[in-house]
Amino acid sequence: MGKLANDPAQGSPELPAAGGKWPAAAVAGLTVRKAMEIPALAGARLLAGEDGLDRVVQRANIMEVPDILPWVKPHELLLTTGYPLRNTPQGLSGLVAELDARGLAALAVKLHRYLDALPEEMIHEADRLGLPLLLLPDAVGFDDILNQVLTGVLNKQAAALERSWEVHHALLSVVLEGGGLTELVTKTSAVLGVPVMVTTADGRVLAESGNAEDLGSWRHTPCFDTSGRFRTEYEPGGVHSHVDVPGWHAVVSIVAGRVDHGRIVAFARHRALDDADVNVLERAATVAALAVNKQLAVTAVESKYRGDFLRDVLSGRAGDRDRIVAHCESLGWDVGRDLVVVVAELDPDHGHAGTSGLQLRPVQERFTVAWQSVMGRRDPRAAVVGFAQEVVALLPVGPRPDPESVVRDVVRQVSGDGGGGRRSFSTGVSRIVDDPSRLPVGYEQARRAVDVGRQMNGRGSLAHFDSLGSFRLLSQIEDREELRGFVRETLHGLAAEDDPEMEDLRHTLKVLLDTNLNVAEAARQLHFHYNTLRYRISKLERMLGPFTTDPELRLDLALALKVLQMRGIG
């Protein structure tokens, strides 16, 4: 069954993915390690929590009240003395756990005035939790620490902001100089030093840059499905990781107005991505939205021109062979080779449309983009055009043509893995067209294959024109009531579709007809004893008439079974 991404999930950029957590440096500020390098903390001694030295300090606070917990804030360097701690030494390990739960970056304590030493239980708990516990020298002043830490934080944030604007202008120049998504991801990848890609809202890769080996490795992780589609429905915004995926990746939505145009994704195997990387990606996403909108405007004009010409070709109004081939060459298409015409139509949508804060581009437009993206990677000179209700592709076949398997592979890639509220579609394939002047015939064959294939196999069908057989004729009978009457008159009680016994007998009849009434072979296929099948044949003849001796009746029965097989008719 073919599927198309419809409503990718929108994750909060403030939250990590399930099974992952934020890297320590995902917040703007100084790490505890860097904060300990400032002059005022040069004499501080680390008692515990070495594993937490990469925690981020955004602010510093002095606290000397007995109850300090209500005033603690996340990413804070808390400066205190033994005064708040002196009366509850037996509860200090619990205090450490509470401070860690509140997101404290580090605890710095000055002793001797009210408390001579910190209990071993407190030091052990801080070490277990990775909460840096610093012992301050008596001579240091809290105000010096406060001023120097805040200055360091502000300098770090100012530098990040300045870098962000420099990156923004560098990326914006890409678009102003006529560059597109390829140039944009190349610049972004160079700035970040990690692989970067841009995808559609449903995860189809539009452009990528970075180390080819790293990109290939990431494509084999659960972040991607087997068709190469990035699983946007499972990848919320922000920096995150998965248990079974090495490294980190950051995802930012590409939004213009309220329209979701896709994602920009950075992958890092050997370092944690942080807030500065996300900021660069956000700048790149803004510029990517400009590039996408510009490309959409150009594509809209080109698509109309291309669509009008291909419509003329498929209706036989485009001129002779040489004119068709020459004009297609000017459009970047090669139609002077063996082709099959492929028609793909979205199945009627009976499901509930997903809701999110963003609008998605029209489903038919996204369906067309999916086909163009997949076909563009397979053969850039293949014609792919989206019409109002269908996508038409002229798919080249090789010297040993197996068009059905080729189309099946393309459909698999367009479909993705069926996640994220995706829309199914049905596909029809024509016979091989060896002359552009025969494209109208191929187009009609493919359209017929779509219609009949959906009637035969339901939603998400893939049908080749040559496989339709007599269904092609039956599908052209518009009077559905006449077909139903024919089934009832021919099959009698056997036409009841809600009766398991009748369904079983119909299957027996079908196998008998398929084996040309070879009772021994039919018994083998049905796993019946020979005498059991002879009994069933007698029962069928009492219901239907002497079909074993009447070839005309056998033909009627075979046609009635085919009509019954066609969805929505029998």
Coordinates of C-alpha atoms in Angstrom, one line a residue, residues 17-564:
A17 CA 12.7 13.3 22.4
A18 CA 11.4 10.3 24.3
G19 CA 14.3 8.2 25.4
G20 CA 16.8 11.1 25.1
K21 CA 17.8 14.1 27.2
W22 CA 19.3 17.5 26.6
P23 CA 23.1 17.8 26.4
A24 CA 24.5 19.8 29.3
A25 CA 25.4 22.7 27.1
A26 CA 21.9 23.2 25.6
V27 CA 21.4 26.4 27.6
A28 CA 23.3 29.7 27.1
G29 CA 25.9 30.4 29.8
L30 CA 29.2 29.3 31.3
T31 CA 29.9 25.7 32.2
V32 CA 30.9 25.1 35.9
R33 CA 34.3 24.1 34.6
K34 CA 34.7 27.5 32.9
A35 CA 33.2 29.4 35.9
M36 CA 35.9 27.8 38.1
E37 CA 38.6 29.5 36.0
I38 CA 37.5 33.1 36.9
P39 CA 39.9 34.8 39.3
A40 CA 37.4 34.9 42.2
L41 CA 37.0 31.1 42.1
A42 CA 40.7 30.3 41.5
G43 CA 41.1 29.0 45.1
A44 CA 37.9 27.0 45.2
R45 CA 38.3 23.2 45.8
L46 CA 36.0 20.7 44.2
L47 CA 34.7 18.4 46.9
A48 CA 32.3 16.3 44.8
G49 CA 30.3 16.2 41.5
E50 CA 33.2 16.1 38.9
D51 CA 30.8 14.5 36.5
G52 CA 28.6 17.6 36.5
L53 CA 31.3 20.2 35.6
D54 CA 29.6 20.6 32.2
R55 CA 26.5 21.9 33.8
V56 CA 25.6 25.4 32.7
V57 CA 25.6 28.5 34.9
Q58 CA 23.2 31.2 33.8
R59 CA 23.2 33.2 37.0
A60 CA 24.8 33.4 40.5
N61 CA 23.0 33.9 43.8
I62 CA 23.9 34.5 47.4
M63 CA 21.7 32.7 50.0
E64 CA 22.1 32.9 53.7
V65 CA 18.6 32.3 54.9
P66 CA 17.7 29.2 56.8
D67 CA 15.3 27.9 54.2
I68 CA 17.1 28.2 50.8
L69 CA 15.1 25.7 48.7
P70 CA 12.1 28.0 47.7
W71 CA 14.6 30.6 46.3
V72 CA 16.7 28.2 44.1
K73 CA 16.5 28.6 40.3
P74 CA 17.7 26.3 37.5
H75 CA 21.2 26.8 36.1
E76 CA 22.2 28.8 39.2
L77 CA 25.6 28.9 41.0
L78 CA 24.4 29.1 44.6
L79 CA 26.8 30.8 47.1
T80 CA 26.2 30.1 50.8
T81 CA 27.8 29.7 54.2
G82 CA 27.4 27.2 56.9
Y83 CA 24.7 29.3 58.5
P84 CA 21.7 27.7 56.5
L85 CA 23.3 24.3 57.0
R86 CA 24.5 24.3 60.6
N87 CA 21.4 23.0 62.3
T88 CA 20.5 20.1 60.0
P89 CA 23.7 18.3 59.2
Q90 CA 21.9 15.0 59.2
G91 CA 19.6 16.2 56.4
L92 CA 22.2 17.7 54.1
S93 CA 22.2 14.7 51.7
G94 CA 18.5 15.2 51.2
L95 CA 19.1 18.9 50.6
V96 CA 21.6 18.0 47.9
A97 CA 19.0 15.8 46.2
E98 CA 16.4 18.6 46.3
L99 CA 18.9 21.1 44.9
D100 CA 19.7 18.8 42.0
A101 CA 16.0 18.2 41.3
R102 CA 15.5 22.0 41.0
G103 CA 18.2 22.1 38.3
L104 CA 21.0 23.8 40.3
A105 CA 24.2 24.1 38.4
A106 CA 26.6 24.1 41.4
L107 CA 26.7 24.7 45.2
A108 CA 29.6 26.7 46.6
V109 CA 30.0 26.8 50.4
K110 CA 32.2 28.9 52.7
L111 CA 32.8 27.2 56.0
H112 CA 34.3 27.7 59.5
R113 CA 32.1 30.5 60.8
Y114 CA 29.0 28.3 61.4
L115 CA 30.1 24.8 60.2
D116 CA 33.5 23.3 60.3
A117 CA 33.0 20.6 57.7
L118 CA 30.4 19.1 55.4
P119 CA 29.3 15.6 56.3
E120 CA 30.5 12.7 54.2
E121 CA 26.9 11.7 53.4
M122 CA 26.4 15.1 51.7
I123 CA 29.6 14.8 49.7
H124 CA 28.8 11.2 48.6
E125 CA 25.3 12.2 47.5
A126 CA 26.6 15.2 45.5
D127 CA 29.1 12.9 43.8
R128 CA 26.4 10.4 43.0
L129 CA 24.2 13.0 41.4
G130 CA 27.0 14.8 39.6
L131 CA 26.2 18.1 41.4
P132 CA 29.4 20.1 41.7
L133 CA 30.1 20.9 45.4
L134 CA 32.7 23.6 45.8
L135 CA 34.5 24.6 49.0
L136 CA 35.4 28.4 49.0
P137 CA 38.4 29.9 50.7
D138 CA 37.7 32.3 53.6
A139 CA 39.3 35.3 51.9
V140 CA 37.1 35.3 48.8
G141 CA 34.3 37.8 48.6
F142 CA 30.8 36.7 47.5
D143 CA 30.3 40.0 45.6
D144 CA 33.5 39.4 43.6
I145 CA 32.3 35.9 42.6
L146 CA 28.8 37.3 41.7
N147 CA 30.2 40.1 39.5
Q148 CA 32.7 37.9 37.7
V149 CA 30.3 35.0 37.0
L150 CA 27.6 37.4 35.7
T151 CA 30.2 39.2 33.6
G152 CA 31.3 35.9 32.1
V153 CA 27.7 34.8 31.4
L154 CA 26.9 38.1 29.7
N155 CA 30.1 38.0 27.6
K156 CA 29.3 34.4 26.5
Q157 CA 25.7 35.3 25.6
A158 CA 26.8 38.5 23.8
A159 CA 29.4 36.5 21.8
A160 CA 26.8 33.9 20.9
L161 CA 24.4 36.7 19.8
E162 CA 27.1 38.4 17.7
R163 CA 28.0 35.0 16.1
S164 CA 24.3 34.4 15.4
W165 CA 23.9 37.6 13.5
E166 CA 27.1 37.0 11.6
V167 CA 25.8 33.6 10.6
H168 CA 22.4 35.1 9.7
H169 CA 23.9 37.6 7.3
A170 CA 26.2 35.0 5.8
L171 CA 23.3 32.7 5.2
L172 CA 21.1 35.5 3.9
S173 CA 23.8 36.4 1.4
V174 CA 23.4 32.9 0.0
V175 CA 19.8 33.6 -1.0
L176 CA 20.5 37.2 -2.1
E177 CA 23.2 35.9 -4.4
G178 CA 20.8 33.5 -6.1
G179 CA 21.7 30.4 -4.1
G180 CA 19.2 27.7 -3.1
L181 CA 18.9 25.0 -0.5
T182 CA 22.0 23.2 -1.6
E183 CA 24.2 26.3 -1.1
L184 CA 22.4 27.0 2.2
V185 CA 23.1 23.6 3.7
T186 CA 26.6 23.7 2.5
K187 CA 27.2 27.0 4.3
T188 CA 25.4 25.8 7.4
S189 CA 27.3 22.6 7.5
A190 CA 30.6 24.5 7.2
V191 CA 29.6 26.9 10.0
L192 CA 28.6 24.0 12.4
G193 CA 31.2 21.5 11.3
V194 CA 28.6 18.7 11.2
P195 CA 26.4 17.2 8.4
V196 CA 23.2 19.2 7.7
M197 CA 20.1 18.4 5.6
V198 CA 16.9 20.1 4.7
T199 CA 13.7 17.9 4.3
T200 CA 10.1 18.5 3.4
A201 CA 7.5 18.5 6.2
D202 CA 7.1 14.7 5.7
G203 CA 10.8 14.1 5.8
R204 CA 11.9 13.8 2.2
V205 CA 15.5 15.0 1.8
L206 CA 15.7 18.1 -0.5
A207 CA 19.4 19.0 0.1
E208 CA 22.3 17.8 2.3
S209 CA 25.9 18.6 2.9
G210 CA 28.7 17.3 5.1
N211 CA 30.8 14.2 5.4
A212 CA 29.3 11.6 3.1
E213 CA 30.2 8.7 5.4
D214 CA 28.6 10.3 8.4
L215 CA 25.4 11.1 6.3
G216 CA 25.3 7.5 5.2
S217 CA 25.7 6.2 8.7
W218 CA 22.8 8.4 10.0
R219 CA 20.6 7.1 7.2
H220 CA 20.9 3.6 8.7
T221 CA 19.6 4.8 12.1
P222 CA 16.0 4.7 13.3
C223 CA 15.8 8.4 12.5
F224 CA 15.2 7.3 8.9
D225 CA 12.9 4.7 7.4
T226 CA 14.0 2.2 4.8
S227 CA 13.0 4.6 2.0
G228 CA 15.5 7.2 3.2
R229 CA 12.7 9.5 4.6
F230 CA 13.6 11.4 7.9
R231 CA 10.8 10.4 10.3
T232 CA 9.6 13.9 11.2
E233 CA 6.5 12.5 12.9
Y234 CA 8.8 10.9 15.6
E235 CA 11.4 13.7 15.7
P236 CA 10.3 16.8 17.7
G237 CA 12.1 20.1 17.5
G238 CA 15.2 20.8 19.5
V239 CA 18.3 18.9 20.4
H240 CA 17.9 15.2 21.4
S241 CA 19.2 11.7 21.0
H242 CA 17.9 8.2 21.0
V243 CA 19.1 5.3 23.1
D244 CA 19.9 3.3 19.9
V245 CA 21.4 6.2 17.9
P246 CA 24.9 7.4 18.6
G247 CA 25.5 11.1 19.0
W248 CA 23.1 14.0 18.9
H249 CA 20.9 15.7 16.3
A250 CA 19.0 19.0 16.3
V251 CA 15.7 19.6 14.4
V252 CA 14.3 23.0 13.6
S253 CA 11.1 23.6 11.6
I254 CA 11.1 25.7 8.4
V255 CA 8.1 28.0 8.7
A256 CA 6.9 30.9 6.5
G257 CA 3.9 32.7 7.9
R258 CA 1.9 29.8 9.4
V259 CA 2.9 27.2 6.7
D260 CA 5.2 24.3 7.6
H261 CA 7.6 23.9 4.7
G262 CA 9.9 21.3 6.3
R263 CA 12.8 20.7 8.7
I264 CA 16.5 21.6 8.9
V265 CA 18.4 18.9 10.7
A266 CA 22.0 18.8 12.0
F267 CA 23.7 15.5 13.0
A268 CA 26.7 15.3 15.3
R269 CA 28.3 12.0 16.1
H270 CA 31.4 13.1 18.1
R271 CA 30.1 16.1 20.1
A272 CA 27.0 17.4 21.8
L273 CA 25.0 20.0 20.0
D274 CA 24.2 23.0 22.1
D275 CA 22.1 26.2 22.1
A276 CA 24.5 28.0 19.8
D277 CA 24.1 25.2 17.2
V278 CA 20.3 25.4 17.5
N279 CA 20.5 29.2 17.1
V280 CA 22.5 28.8 13.9
L281 CA 19.9 26.3 12.7
E282 CA 17.1 28.7 13.5
R283 CA 18.8 31.4 11.4
A284 CA 19.3 28.9 8.6
A285 CA 15.6 27.8 8.9
T286 CA 14.6 31.5 8.4
V287 CA 16.7 31.8 5.3
A288 CA 15.6 28.4 4.1
A289 CA 12.0 29.6 4.3
L290 CA 12.9 32.5 2.0
A291 CA 14.6 30.1 -0.4
V292 CA 11.7 27.7 -0.3
N293 CA 9.2 30.5 -1.0
K294 CA 11.3 31.8 -3.8
Q295 CA 11.6 28.3 -5.3
L296 CA 7.8 27.8 -4.9
A297 CA 7.2 31.0 -6.9
V298 CA 9.5 29.9 -9.7
T299 CA 8.3 26.3 -9.6
A300 CA 4.6 27.5 -9.8
V301 CA 5.3 29.2 -13.1
E302 CA 7.5 26.4 -14.4
S303 CA 5.1 23.7 -13.3
K304 CA 2.2 25.4 -15.1
Y305 CA 4.2 25.7 -18.3
R306 CA 5.5 22.1 -18.1
G307 CA 2.1 20.8 -17.1
D308 CA 0.4 22.5 -20.0
F309 CA 2.9 21.0 -22.4
L310 CA 2.7 17.5 -21.0
R311 CA -1.1 17.7 -21.0
D312 CA -0.9 18.5 -24.7
V313 CA 1.4 15.6 -25.3
L314 CA -0.9 13.2 -23.4
S315 CA -3.9 14.4 -25.3
G316 CA -2.1 14.1 -28.7
R317 CA -2.1 17.9 -29.4
A318 CA 1.7 18.5 -29.1
G319 CA 2.7 17.9 -32.7
D320 CA 4.9 15.2 -34.3
R321 CA 7.6 13.1 -32.7
D322 CA 10.5 15.4 -33.4
R323 CA 8.7 18.5 -32.0
I324 CA 7.8 16.6 -28.8
V325 CA 11.3 15.3 -28.3
A326 CA 12.9 18.7 -28.9
H327 CA 10.5 20.6 -26.7
C328 CA 11.0 18.1 -23.9
E329 CA 14.7 18.5 -24.2
S330 CA 14.3 22.2 -23.6
L331 CA 12.4 21.3 -20.4
G332 CA 15.1 18.9 -19.2
W333 CA 13.1 15.8 -20.1
D334 CA 14.3 12.8 -22.2
V335 CA 11.3 11.1 -23.8
G336 CA 13.2 9.7 -26.8
R337 CA 13.7 6.3 -25.0
D338 CA 11.5 3.4 -23.8
L339 CA 9.2 4.6 -21.1
V340 CA 6.2 3.6 -19.1
V341 CA 3.5 6.1 -18.2
V342 CA 2.8 6.1 -14.4
V343 CA -0.3 7.7 -13.0
A344 CA -0.7 8.0 -9.2
E345 CA -3.9 9.3 -7.5
L346 CA -4.5 10.0 -3.8
D347 CA -7.2 7.7 -2.5
P348 CA -10.3 9.3 -1.0
D349 CA -9.5 10.5 2.5
H350 CA -11.9 9.1 5.1
G351 CA -9.6 9.7 8.0
H352 CA -9.6 12.5 10.5
A353 CA -7.2 15.3 9.6
G354 CA -4.5 15.9 12.2
T355 CA -4.5 19.3 13.9
S356 CA -1.4 21.3 14.7
G357 CA -0.5 25.0 15.1
L358 CA 0.9 25.1 11.6
Q359 CA -0.8 24.8 8.2
L360 CA 0.6 22.3 5.7
R361 CA 0.9 22.9 2.0
P362 CA -2.0 21.4 0.0
V363 CA -1.9 17.6 0.0
Q364 CA -1.8 17.3 -3.8
E365 CA 1.1 19.7 -3.9
R366 CA 3.0 17.7 -1.3
F367 CA 2.2 14.5 -3.2
T368 CA 3.7 16.0 -6.4
V369 CA 6.8 17.1 -4.5
A370 CA 7.2 13.6 -3.1
W371 CA 7.2 12.1 -6.6
Q372 CA 9.5 14.7 -8.0
S373 CA 11.9 14.3 -5.2
V374 CA 12.1 10.5 -5.5
M375 CA 12.2 10.6 -9.3
G376 CA 14.8 13.4 -9.3
R377 CA 17.2 11.2 -7.4
R378 CA 16.5 8.2 -9.6
D379 CA 16.6 10.0 -13.0
P380 CA 16.7 13.8 -13.2
R381 CA 15.7 13.7 -16.9
A382 CA 12.4 11.9 -16.2
A383 CA 9.2 14.0 -16.6
V384 CA 7.1 14.3 -13.5
V385 CA 4.1 16.6 -13.4
G386 CA 1.3 17.1 -10.9
F387 CA -2.2 17.8 -12.2
A388 CA -5.3 18.7 -10.2
Q389 CA -6.2 15.1 -9.2
E390 CA -3.1 13.0 -10.2
V391 CA 0.6 12.9 -10.7
V392 CA 1.9 11.7 -14.1
A393 CA 5.5 10.4 -14.4
L394 CA 7.2 9.1 -17.6
L395 CA 9.5 6.5 -16.1
P396 CA 12.4 5.1 -18.2
V397 CA 12.9 1.4 -18.4
G398 CA 16.3 -0.3 -18.9
P399 CA 17.5 -2.7 -21.5
R400 CA 15.9 -5.6 -19.6
P401 CA 12.7 -3.9 -18.8
D402 CA 10.8 -4.9 -15.6
P403 CA 8.7 -1.8 -15.2
E404 CA 6.5 -3.2 -12.5
S405 CA 9.3 -3.8 -10.1
V406 CA 10.8 -0.4 -10.9
V407 CA 7.5 1.4 -10.3
R408 CA 7.1 -0.6 -7.1
D409 CA 10.4 0.6 -5.8
V410 CA 9.5 4.2 -6.6
V411 CA 6.1 3.8 -4.9
R412 CA 7.9 2.4 -1.8
Q413 CA 10.1 5.4 -1.6
V414 CA 7.3 7.9 -2.1
S415 CA 5.3 6.0 0.5
G416 CA 7.9 6.0 3.3
D417 CA 7.0 3.8 6.2
G418 CA 3.4 4.9 6.6
G419 CA 3.8 6.8 9.8
G420 CA 2.6 10.2 10.8
G421 CA -1.0 10.2 9.5
R422 CA -0.1 9.5 5.9
R423 CA -2.4 9.3 2.8
S424 CA -2.6 6.2 0.7
F425 CA -2.5 6.4 -3.1
S426 CA -3.1 4.1 -6.0
T427 CA -0.8 3.7 -9.0
G428 CA -1.3 2.6 -12.5
V429 CA 1.3 1.6 -15.1
S430 CA 1.0 1.5 -18.8
R431 CA 2.6 -0.8 -21.3
I432 CA 6.1 0.1 -22.6
V433 CA 5.9 3.2 -24.9
D434 CA 8.7 3.1 -27.5
D435 CA 7.6 6.3 -29.4
P436 CA 6.6 9.6 -27.9
S437 CA 3.6 9.8 -30.3
R438 CA 2.2 6.8 -28.4
L439 CA 2.2 8.5 -25.0
P440 CA -1.5 9.4 -25.2
V441 CA -2.2 5.6 -25.5
G442 CA 0.1 4.9 -22.6
Y443 CA -1.6 7.6 -20.5
E444 CA -5.0 6.1 -21.0
Q445 CA -3.7 2.7 -20.1
A446 CA -2.2 4.0 -16.9
R447 CA -5.4 5.8 -15.9
R448 CA -7.4 2.7 -16.6
A449 CA -5.0 0.7 -14.5
V450 CA -5.5 3.1 -11.5
D451 CA -9.3 2.9 -11.7
V452 CA -9.5 -0.8 -12.2
G453 CA -6.7 -1.6 -9.7
R454 CA -8.4 0.3 -7.0
Q455 CA -11.7 -1.5 -7.7
M456 CA -9.9 -4.9 -7.7
N457 CA -7.6 -4.4 -4.7
G458 CA -8.9 -1.4 -2.8
R459 CA -6.9 1.6 -1.6
G460 CA -3.1 1.7 -2.2
S461 CA -3.2 -0.6 -5.2
L462 CA -0.5 -0.9 -7.8
A463 CA -1.7 -2.2 -11.1
H464 CA -0.1 -2.8 -14.5
F465 CA -2.4 -2.4 -17.5
D466 CA -1.5 -5.9 -18.8
S467 CA -2.6 -7.5 -15.5
L468 CA -6.1 -6.2 -15.7
G469 CA -7.5 -8.8 -18.2
S470 CA -11.2 -8.9 -18.4
F471 CA -11.5 -6.4 -15.5
R472 CA -10.8 -3.7 -18.1
L473 CA -14.0 -4.5 -19.9
L474 CA -16.1 -5.0 -16.7
S475 CA -14.9 -1.6 -15.3
Q476 CA -16.3 0.2 -18.3
I477 CA -19.9 -0.9 -17.6
E478 CA -21.3 2.1 -15.8
D479 CA -24.6 0.5 -14.7
R480 CA -23.5 -1.0 -11.4
E481 CA -27.0 -2.3 -10.6
E482 CA -26.9 -4.3 -13.9
L483 CA -23.6 -5.9 -12.7
R484 CA -25.0 -6.7 -9.3
G485 CA -28.1 -8.3 -11.0
F486 CA -25.9 -10.4 -13.2
V487 CA -24.0 -11.7 -10.1
R488 CA -27.2 -12.6 -8.3
E489 CA -28.8 -14.3 -11.3
T490 CA -25.6 -16.3 -12.1
L491 CA -24.3 -17.2 -8.6
H492 CA -27.7 -17.5 -6.9
G493 CA -27.2 -18.1 -3.2
L494 CA -23.5 -18.2 -3.7
A495 CA -23.5 -14.4 -4.1
A496 CA -24.1 -13.8 -0.4
E497 CA -20.9 -12.1 0.8
D498 CA -21.7 -12.2 4.5
D499 CA -22.1 -16.0 4.6
P500 CA -18.8 -17.8 5.5
E501 CA -20.1 -21.1 4.0
M502 CA -21.0 -19.4 0.7
E503 CA -17.6 -17.7 0.7
D504 CA -15.9 -21.1 1.1
L505 CA -17.9 -22.6 -1.8
R506 CA -17.1 -19.6 -4.0
H507 CA -13.4 -20.2 -3.3
T508 CA -13.9 -23.9 -4.3
L509 CA -15.6 -22.8 -7.5
K510 CA -12.9 -20.4 -8.4
V511 CA -10.1 -23.0 -8.0
L512 CA -12.1 -25.5 -10.1
L513 CA -12.5 -22.9 -12.9
D514 CA -8.8 -21.8 -12.6
T515 CA -7.7 -25.5 -13.0
N516 CA -10.0 -26.0 -15.9
L517 CA -12.1 -28.5 -13.9
N518 CA -9.0 -30.7 -13.2
V519 CA -10.5 -32.3 -10.0
A520 CA -7.2 -33.9 -8.9
E521 CA -5.3 -30.7 -9.2
A522 CA -8.1 -28.6 -7.6
A523 CA -8.2 -31.1 -4.7
R524 CA -4.4 -30.8 -4.2
Q525 CA -4.6 -26.9 -4.1
L526 CA -7.6 -26.9 -1.8
H527 CA -6.1 -29.7 0.4
F528 CA -9.3 -31.7 0.1
H529 CA -9.8 -35.4 -0.4
Y530 CA -10.8 -36.3 -3.9
N531 CA -14.2 -37.6 -2.8
T532 CA -14.8 -34.5 -0.7
L533 CA -14.3 -32.3 -3.7
R534 CA -16.6 -34.5 -5.8
Y535 CA -19.3 -34.0 -3.2
R536 CA -18.7 -30.2 -3.3
I537 CA -19.0 -30.2 -7.1
S538 CA -22.3 -32.0 -6.8
K539 CA -23.5 -29.4 -4.3
L540 CA -22.3 -26.5 -6.5
E541 CA -24.1 -28.0 -9.6
R542 CA -27.4 -28.2 -7.6
M543 CA -27.0 -24.5 -6.8
L544 CA -25.6 -23.2 -10.1
G545 CA -26.5 -25.7 -12.8
P546 CA -24.3 -28.2 -14.8
F547 CA -21.2 -26.0 -15.1
T548 CA -19.0 -29.0 -15.5
T549 CA -20.5 -29.8 -18.9
D550 CA -21.7 -26.3 -20.0
P551 CA -18.8 -24.0 -21.2
E552 CA -21.1 -21.0 -21.5
L553 CA -22.2 -21.4 -17.9
R554 CA -18.6 -21.6 -16.8
L555 CA -17.8 -18.4 -18.6
D556 CA -20.7 -16.7 -16.9
L557 CA -19.6 -18.0 -13.5
A558 CA -16.0 -16.8 -14.1
L559 CA -17.2 -13.3 -15.0
A560 CA -19.6 -13.2 -12.0
L561 CA -16.7 -14.1 -9.7
K562 CA -14.6 -11.3 -11.2
V563 CA -17.4 -8.8 -10.8
L564 CA -17.8 -9.8 -7.2

